[in-house]
Every structure is written in C-alpha cells, then in structure tokens.
Tab-separated table of C-alpha atoms in Angstrom:
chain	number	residue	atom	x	y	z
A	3	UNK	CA	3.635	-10.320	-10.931
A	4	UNK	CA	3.004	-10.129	-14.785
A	5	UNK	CA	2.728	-6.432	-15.243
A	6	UNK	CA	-0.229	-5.143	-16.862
A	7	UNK	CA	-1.651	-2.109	-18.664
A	8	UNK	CA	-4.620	-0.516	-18.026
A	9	UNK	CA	-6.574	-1.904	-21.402
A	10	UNK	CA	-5.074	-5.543	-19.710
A	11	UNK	CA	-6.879	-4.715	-16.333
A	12	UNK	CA	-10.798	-3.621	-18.048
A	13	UNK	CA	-10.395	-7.015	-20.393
A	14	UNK	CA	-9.570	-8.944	-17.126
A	15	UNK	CA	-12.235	-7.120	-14.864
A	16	UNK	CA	-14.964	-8.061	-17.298
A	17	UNK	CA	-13.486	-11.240	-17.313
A	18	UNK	CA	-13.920	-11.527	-13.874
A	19	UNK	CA	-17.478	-9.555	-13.925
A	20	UNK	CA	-18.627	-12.048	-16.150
A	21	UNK	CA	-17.757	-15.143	-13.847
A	22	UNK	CA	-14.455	-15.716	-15.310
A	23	UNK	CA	-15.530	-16.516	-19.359
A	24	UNK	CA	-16.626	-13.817	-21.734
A	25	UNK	CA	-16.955	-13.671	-25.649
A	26	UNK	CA	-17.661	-10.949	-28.259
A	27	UNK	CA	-21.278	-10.306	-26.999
A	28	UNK	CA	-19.756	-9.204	-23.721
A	29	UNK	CA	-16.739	-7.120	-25.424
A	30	UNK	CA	-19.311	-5.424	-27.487
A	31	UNK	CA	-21.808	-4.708	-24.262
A	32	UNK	CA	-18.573	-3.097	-22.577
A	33	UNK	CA	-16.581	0.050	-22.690
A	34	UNK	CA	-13.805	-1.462	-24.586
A	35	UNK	CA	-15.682	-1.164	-27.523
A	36	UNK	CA	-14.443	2.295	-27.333
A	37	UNK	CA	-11.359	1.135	-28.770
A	38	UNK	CA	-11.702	-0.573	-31.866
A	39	UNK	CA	-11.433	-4.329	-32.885
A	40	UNK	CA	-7.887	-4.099	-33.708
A	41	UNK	CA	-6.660	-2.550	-30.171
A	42	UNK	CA	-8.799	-4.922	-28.518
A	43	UNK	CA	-7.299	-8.305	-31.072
A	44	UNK	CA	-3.682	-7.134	-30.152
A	45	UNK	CA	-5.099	-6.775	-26.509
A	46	UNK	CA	-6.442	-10.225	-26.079
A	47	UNK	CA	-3.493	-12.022	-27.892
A	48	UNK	CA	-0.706	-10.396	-25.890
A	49	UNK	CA	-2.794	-11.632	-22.476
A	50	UNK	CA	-3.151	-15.233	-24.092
A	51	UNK	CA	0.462	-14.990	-24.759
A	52	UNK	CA	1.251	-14.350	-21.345
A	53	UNK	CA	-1.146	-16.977	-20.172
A	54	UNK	CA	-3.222	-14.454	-18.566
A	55	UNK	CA	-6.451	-15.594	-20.667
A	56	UNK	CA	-7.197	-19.020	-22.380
A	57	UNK	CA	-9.183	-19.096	-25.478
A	58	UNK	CA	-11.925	-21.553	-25.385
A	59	UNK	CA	-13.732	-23.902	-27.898
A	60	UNK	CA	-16.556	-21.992	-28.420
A	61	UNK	CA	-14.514	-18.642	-29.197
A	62	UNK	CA	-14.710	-17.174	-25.633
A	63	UNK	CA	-12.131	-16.562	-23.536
A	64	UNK	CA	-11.450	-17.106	-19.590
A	65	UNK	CA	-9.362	-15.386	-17.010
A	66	UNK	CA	-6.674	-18.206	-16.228
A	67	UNK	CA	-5.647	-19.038	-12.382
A	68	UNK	CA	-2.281	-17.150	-13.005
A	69	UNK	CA	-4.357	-13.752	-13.818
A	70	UNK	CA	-6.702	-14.232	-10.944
A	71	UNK	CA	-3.189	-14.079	-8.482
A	72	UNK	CA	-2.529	-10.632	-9.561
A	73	UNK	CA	-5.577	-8.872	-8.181
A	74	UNK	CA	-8.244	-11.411	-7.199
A	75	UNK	CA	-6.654	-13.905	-4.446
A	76	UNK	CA	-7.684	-14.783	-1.246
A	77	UNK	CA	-3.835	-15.223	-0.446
A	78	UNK	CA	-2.669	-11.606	-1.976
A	79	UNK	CA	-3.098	-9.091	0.902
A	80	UNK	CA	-5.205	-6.322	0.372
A	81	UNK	CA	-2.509	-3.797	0.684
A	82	UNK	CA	-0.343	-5.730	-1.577
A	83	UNK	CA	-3.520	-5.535	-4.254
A	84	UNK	CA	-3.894	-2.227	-3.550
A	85	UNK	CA	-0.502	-0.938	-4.615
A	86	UNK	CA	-0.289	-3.454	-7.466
A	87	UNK	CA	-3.731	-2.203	-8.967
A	88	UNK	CA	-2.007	1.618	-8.287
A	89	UNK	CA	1.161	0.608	-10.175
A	90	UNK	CA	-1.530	-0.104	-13.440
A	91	UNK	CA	-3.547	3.377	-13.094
A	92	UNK	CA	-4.816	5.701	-10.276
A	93	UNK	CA	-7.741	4.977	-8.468
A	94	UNK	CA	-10.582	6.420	-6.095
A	95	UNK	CA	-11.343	4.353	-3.594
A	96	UNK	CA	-14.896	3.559	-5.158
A	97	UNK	CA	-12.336	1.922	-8.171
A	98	UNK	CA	-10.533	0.513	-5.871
A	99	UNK	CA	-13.531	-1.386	-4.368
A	100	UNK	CA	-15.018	-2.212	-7.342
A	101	UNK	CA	-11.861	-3.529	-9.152
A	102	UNK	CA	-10.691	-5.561	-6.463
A	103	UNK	CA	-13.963	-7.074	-5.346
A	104	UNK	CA	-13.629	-6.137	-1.419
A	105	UNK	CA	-15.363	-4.057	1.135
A	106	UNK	CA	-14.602	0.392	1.434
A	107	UNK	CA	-13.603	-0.672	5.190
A	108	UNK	CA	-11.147	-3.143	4.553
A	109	UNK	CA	-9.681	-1.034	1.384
A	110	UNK	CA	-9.785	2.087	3.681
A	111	UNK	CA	-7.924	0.317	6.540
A	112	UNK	CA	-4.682	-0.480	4.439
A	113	UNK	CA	-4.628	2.431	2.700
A	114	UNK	CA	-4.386	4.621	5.334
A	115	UNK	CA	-1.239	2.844	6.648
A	116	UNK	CA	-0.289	2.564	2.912
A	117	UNK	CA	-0.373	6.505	2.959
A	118	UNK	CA	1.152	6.874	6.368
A	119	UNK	CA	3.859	4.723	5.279
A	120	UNK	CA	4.172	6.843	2.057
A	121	UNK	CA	3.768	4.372	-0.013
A	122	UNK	CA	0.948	6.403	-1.997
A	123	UNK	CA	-0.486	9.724	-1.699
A	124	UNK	CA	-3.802	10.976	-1.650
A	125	UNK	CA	-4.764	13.701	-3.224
A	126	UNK	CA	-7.901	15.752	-3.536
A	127	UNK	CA	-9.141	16.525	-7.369
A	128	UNK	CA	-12.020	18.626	-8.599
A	129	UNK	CA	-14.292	16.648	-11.080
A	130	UNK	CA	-17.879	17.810	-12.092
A	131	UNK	CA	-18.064	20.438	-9.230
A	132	UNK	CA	-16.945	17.903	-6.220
A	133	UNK	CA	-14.039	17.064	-4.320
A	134	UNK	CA	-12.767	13.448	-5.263
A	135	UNK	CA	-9.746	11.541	-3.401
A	136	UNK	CA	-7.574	9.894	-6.032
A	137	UNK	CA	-4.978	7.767	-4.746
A	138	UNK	CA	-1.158	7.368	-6.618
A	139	UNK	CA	1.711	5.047	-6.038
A	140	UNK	CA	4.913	6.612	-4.652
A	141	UNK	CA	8.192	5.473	-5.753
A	142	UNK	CA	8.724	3.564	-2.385
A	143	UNK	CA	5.310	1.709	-2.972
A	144	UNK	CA	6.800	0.483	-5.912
A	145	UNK	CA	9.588	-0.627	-3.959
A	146	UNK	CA	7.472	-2.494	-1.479
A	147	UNK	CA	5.964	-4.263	-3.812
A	148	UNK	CA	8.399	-5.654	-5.859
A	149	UNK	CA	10.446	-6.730	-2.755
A	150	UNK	CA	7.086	-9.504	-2.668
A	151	UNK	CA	8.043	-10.607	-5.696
A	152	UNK	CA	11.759	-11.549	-4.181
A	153	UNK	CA	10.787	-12.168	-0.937
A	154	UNK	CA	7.075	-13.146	-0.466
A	155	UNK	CA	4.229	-12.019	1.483
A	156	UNK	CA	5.397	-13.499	4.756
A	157	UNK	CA	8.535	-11.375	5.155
A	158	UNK	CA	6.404	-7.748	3.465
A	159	UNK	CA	4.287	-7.125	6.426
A	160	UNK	CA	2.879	-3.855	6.526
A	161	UNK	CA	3.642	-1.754	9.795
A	162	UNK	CA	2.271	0.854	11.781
A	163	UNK	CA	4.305	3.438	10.557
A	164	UNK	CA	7.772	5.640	12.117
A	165	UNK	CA	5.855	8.973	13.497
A	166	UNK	CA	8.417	10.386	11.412
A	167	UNK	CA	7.453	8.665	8.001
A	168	UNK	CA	3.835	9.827	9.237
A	169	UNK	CA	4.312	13.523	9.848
A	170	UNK	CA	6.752	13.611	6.220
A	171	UNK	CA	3.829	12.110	4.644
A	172	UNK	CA	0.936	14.655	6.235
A	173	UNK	CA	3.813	17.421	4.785
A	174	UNK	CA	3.857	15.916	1.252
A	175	UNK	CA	0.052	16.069	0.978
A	176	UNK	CA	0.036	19.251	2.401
A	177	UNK	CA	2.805	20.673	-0.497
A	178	UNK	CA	0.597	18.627	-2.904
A	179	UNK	CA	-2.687	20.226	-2.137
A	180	UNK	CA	-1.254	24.100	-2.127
A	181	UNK	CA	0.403	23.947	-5.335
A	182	UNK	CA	-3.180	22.059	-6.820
A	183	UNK	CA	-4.912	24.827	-4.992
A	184	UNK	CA	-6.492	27.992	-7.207
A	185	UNK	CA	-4.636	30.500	-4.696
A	186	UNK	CA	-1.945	33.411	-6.098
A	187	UNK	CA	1.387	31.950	-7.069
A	188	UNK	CA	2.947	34.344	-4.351
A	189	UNK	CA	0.970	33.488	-1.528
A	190	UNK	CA	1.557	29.811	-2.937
A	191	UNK	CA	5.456	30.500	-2.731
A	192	UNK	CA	5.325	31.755	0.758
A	193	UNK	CA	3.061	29.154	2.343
A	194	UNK	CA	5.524	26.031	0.475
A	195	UNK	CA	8.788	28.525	1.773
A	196	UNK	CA	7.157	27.460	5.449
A	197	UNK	CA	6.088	23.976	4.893
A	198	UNK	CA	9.471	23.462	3.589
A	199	UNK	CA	11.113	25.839	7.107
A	200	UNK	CA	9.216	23.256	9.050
A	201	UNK	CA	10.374	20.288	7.527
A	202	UNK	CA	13.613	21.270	7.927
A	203	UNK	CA	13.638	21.921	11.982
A	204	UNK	CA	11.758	18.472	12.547
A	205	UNK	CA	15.123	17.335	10.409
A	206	UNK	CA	12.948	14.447	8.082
C-alpha cells in the first residue's frame, strides 16, 4: 500500500466526494483551505508523483485506480480498510463510515473482531460534554496489515479470536480507561495493582 498522511487522505476523500475529479473551486469550498496554497501545492504534487492523482487538461485533478485500492475497493476487505485508514489517523466510527463509504453495521462487525483480536483499541474520550469511542491501531494491527502486502488477502483472514487474546484485550481497555479516568492517582494505582494481579493468575 502507498502510505499516506492524513492531508493525503482529505485531498483523496474529496476526490472521491466529488466523483473522482476536483479542481480549485472544490479545494477552495473544502477544509483544506485551512492550510494554505503552498501546503496544499506540495500536497498535490507529492500524490501526482506517486501516481495517486492525475492532473487533467482542464487543470483538475482525479483520484487514479491505484489510489482508489487503498481505501475504496470492492476487493480490499473491510477490516483490511479499516486498519489501513487507522494506520493514517484515528477514527470514530462515524469517520470511519464516512471515509470509507460503507454501512455502521458492516464497519461495526470487523471491528469488533479487530478489537478482540487486539489489533486496535477502543477507547472512550470526552469531547463537548459526551462520551465518544475513538478507535487506534495497535502495534500487531500494523503487523496484520503489512503481512497483506507480502502475502495477500487470501492467506490474512480475520478469525474469531483465542478467548485468551479476547479477555487480554477486555484488560487493556480496562487499564486504558482507569488511567483516562478523572479518579485520585491512589485509588488509580490500586485498582491497575489488581488489573495487573489478575492478569497475572490467568498467565496472558
């Protein structure tokens, strides 16, 4: 996969908002105009460089066949989108939907065997008075995914997971949301002391 940043991903997802072609109008219209002309010149060279975008007659500019692989193929699994759009930034799953084009039930469904696998972790963030779940890639997503690049789809299948790899990864989210938490350091300390007893006995 051609690795991307996140300014790479909003040029392509207008790209791909706009039908595949877009010109300055549209760059103006978006939220990259946040970011100057210069950033966004550099920006669109470096993904016509990488063949990512081709630059039209008319001065616009349209997503290219090779782009559309990364996120936006019928023959990418949706898990394998899912932890290649996490590798590029952290996402809700309203993001997640909305980048990749596909249903909250189908996006749900893989990630929670992507989580159960612990190949990312959810975890719960306060934003504007509510309760949001923001999803990460763990180093052993990353791993996943870049054995696809070696070994294909076919041979990457993503199982049920080990009740093992399950109950580690309830534990990690657990650890994650006590030390987010607003709760004294001490009582903190104490609760991770058990968390950390009971992984221990279940020997994972």
């Amino acid at each position: 996969m051609r690795k991307l940043g996140t300014v790479d991903l909003e040029i392509l997802e207008l790209a791909i908002n706009e039908n595949g072609k877009f010109n300055e109008n549209s760059l103006e219209n978006s939220e990259l105009k946040r970011l100057g002309v210069g950033k966004i010149l550099d920006s669109l060279a470096s993904l016509k460089d990488r063949k990512l975008l081709a630059l039209n007659d008319d001065g616009s500019f349209s997503i290219t066949d090779i782009a559309r692989e990364i996120l936006w193929s019928d023959s990418v699994p949706t898990w394998a989108k899912i932890l290649r759009l996490l590798q590029i930034k952290s996402c809700t799953l309203g993001q997640i939907c909305n980048i990749l084009k596909s249903t909250k039930e189908e996006n749900l469904e893989s990630l929670e065997k992507l989580r159960k696998n612990q190949f990312v972790l959810m975890s719960p963030q306060r934003q504007e008075e509510k309760i949001i779940k923001v999803y990460d890639i763990l180093p052993e997503g990353v791993e996943k995914i870049d054995k696809t690049e070696q070994e294909g789809f076919g041979n990457q299948i993503l199982d049920n997971p080990k009740p093992e790899i399950e109950i580690t990864s309830m534990l990690e989210e657990i650890i994650k949301e006590i030390k987010d938490s607003q709760m004294e350091q001490i009582k903190k300390d104490t609760i991770l002391e058990k968390v950390s007893k009971i992984k221990d006995k279940l020997e994972i």
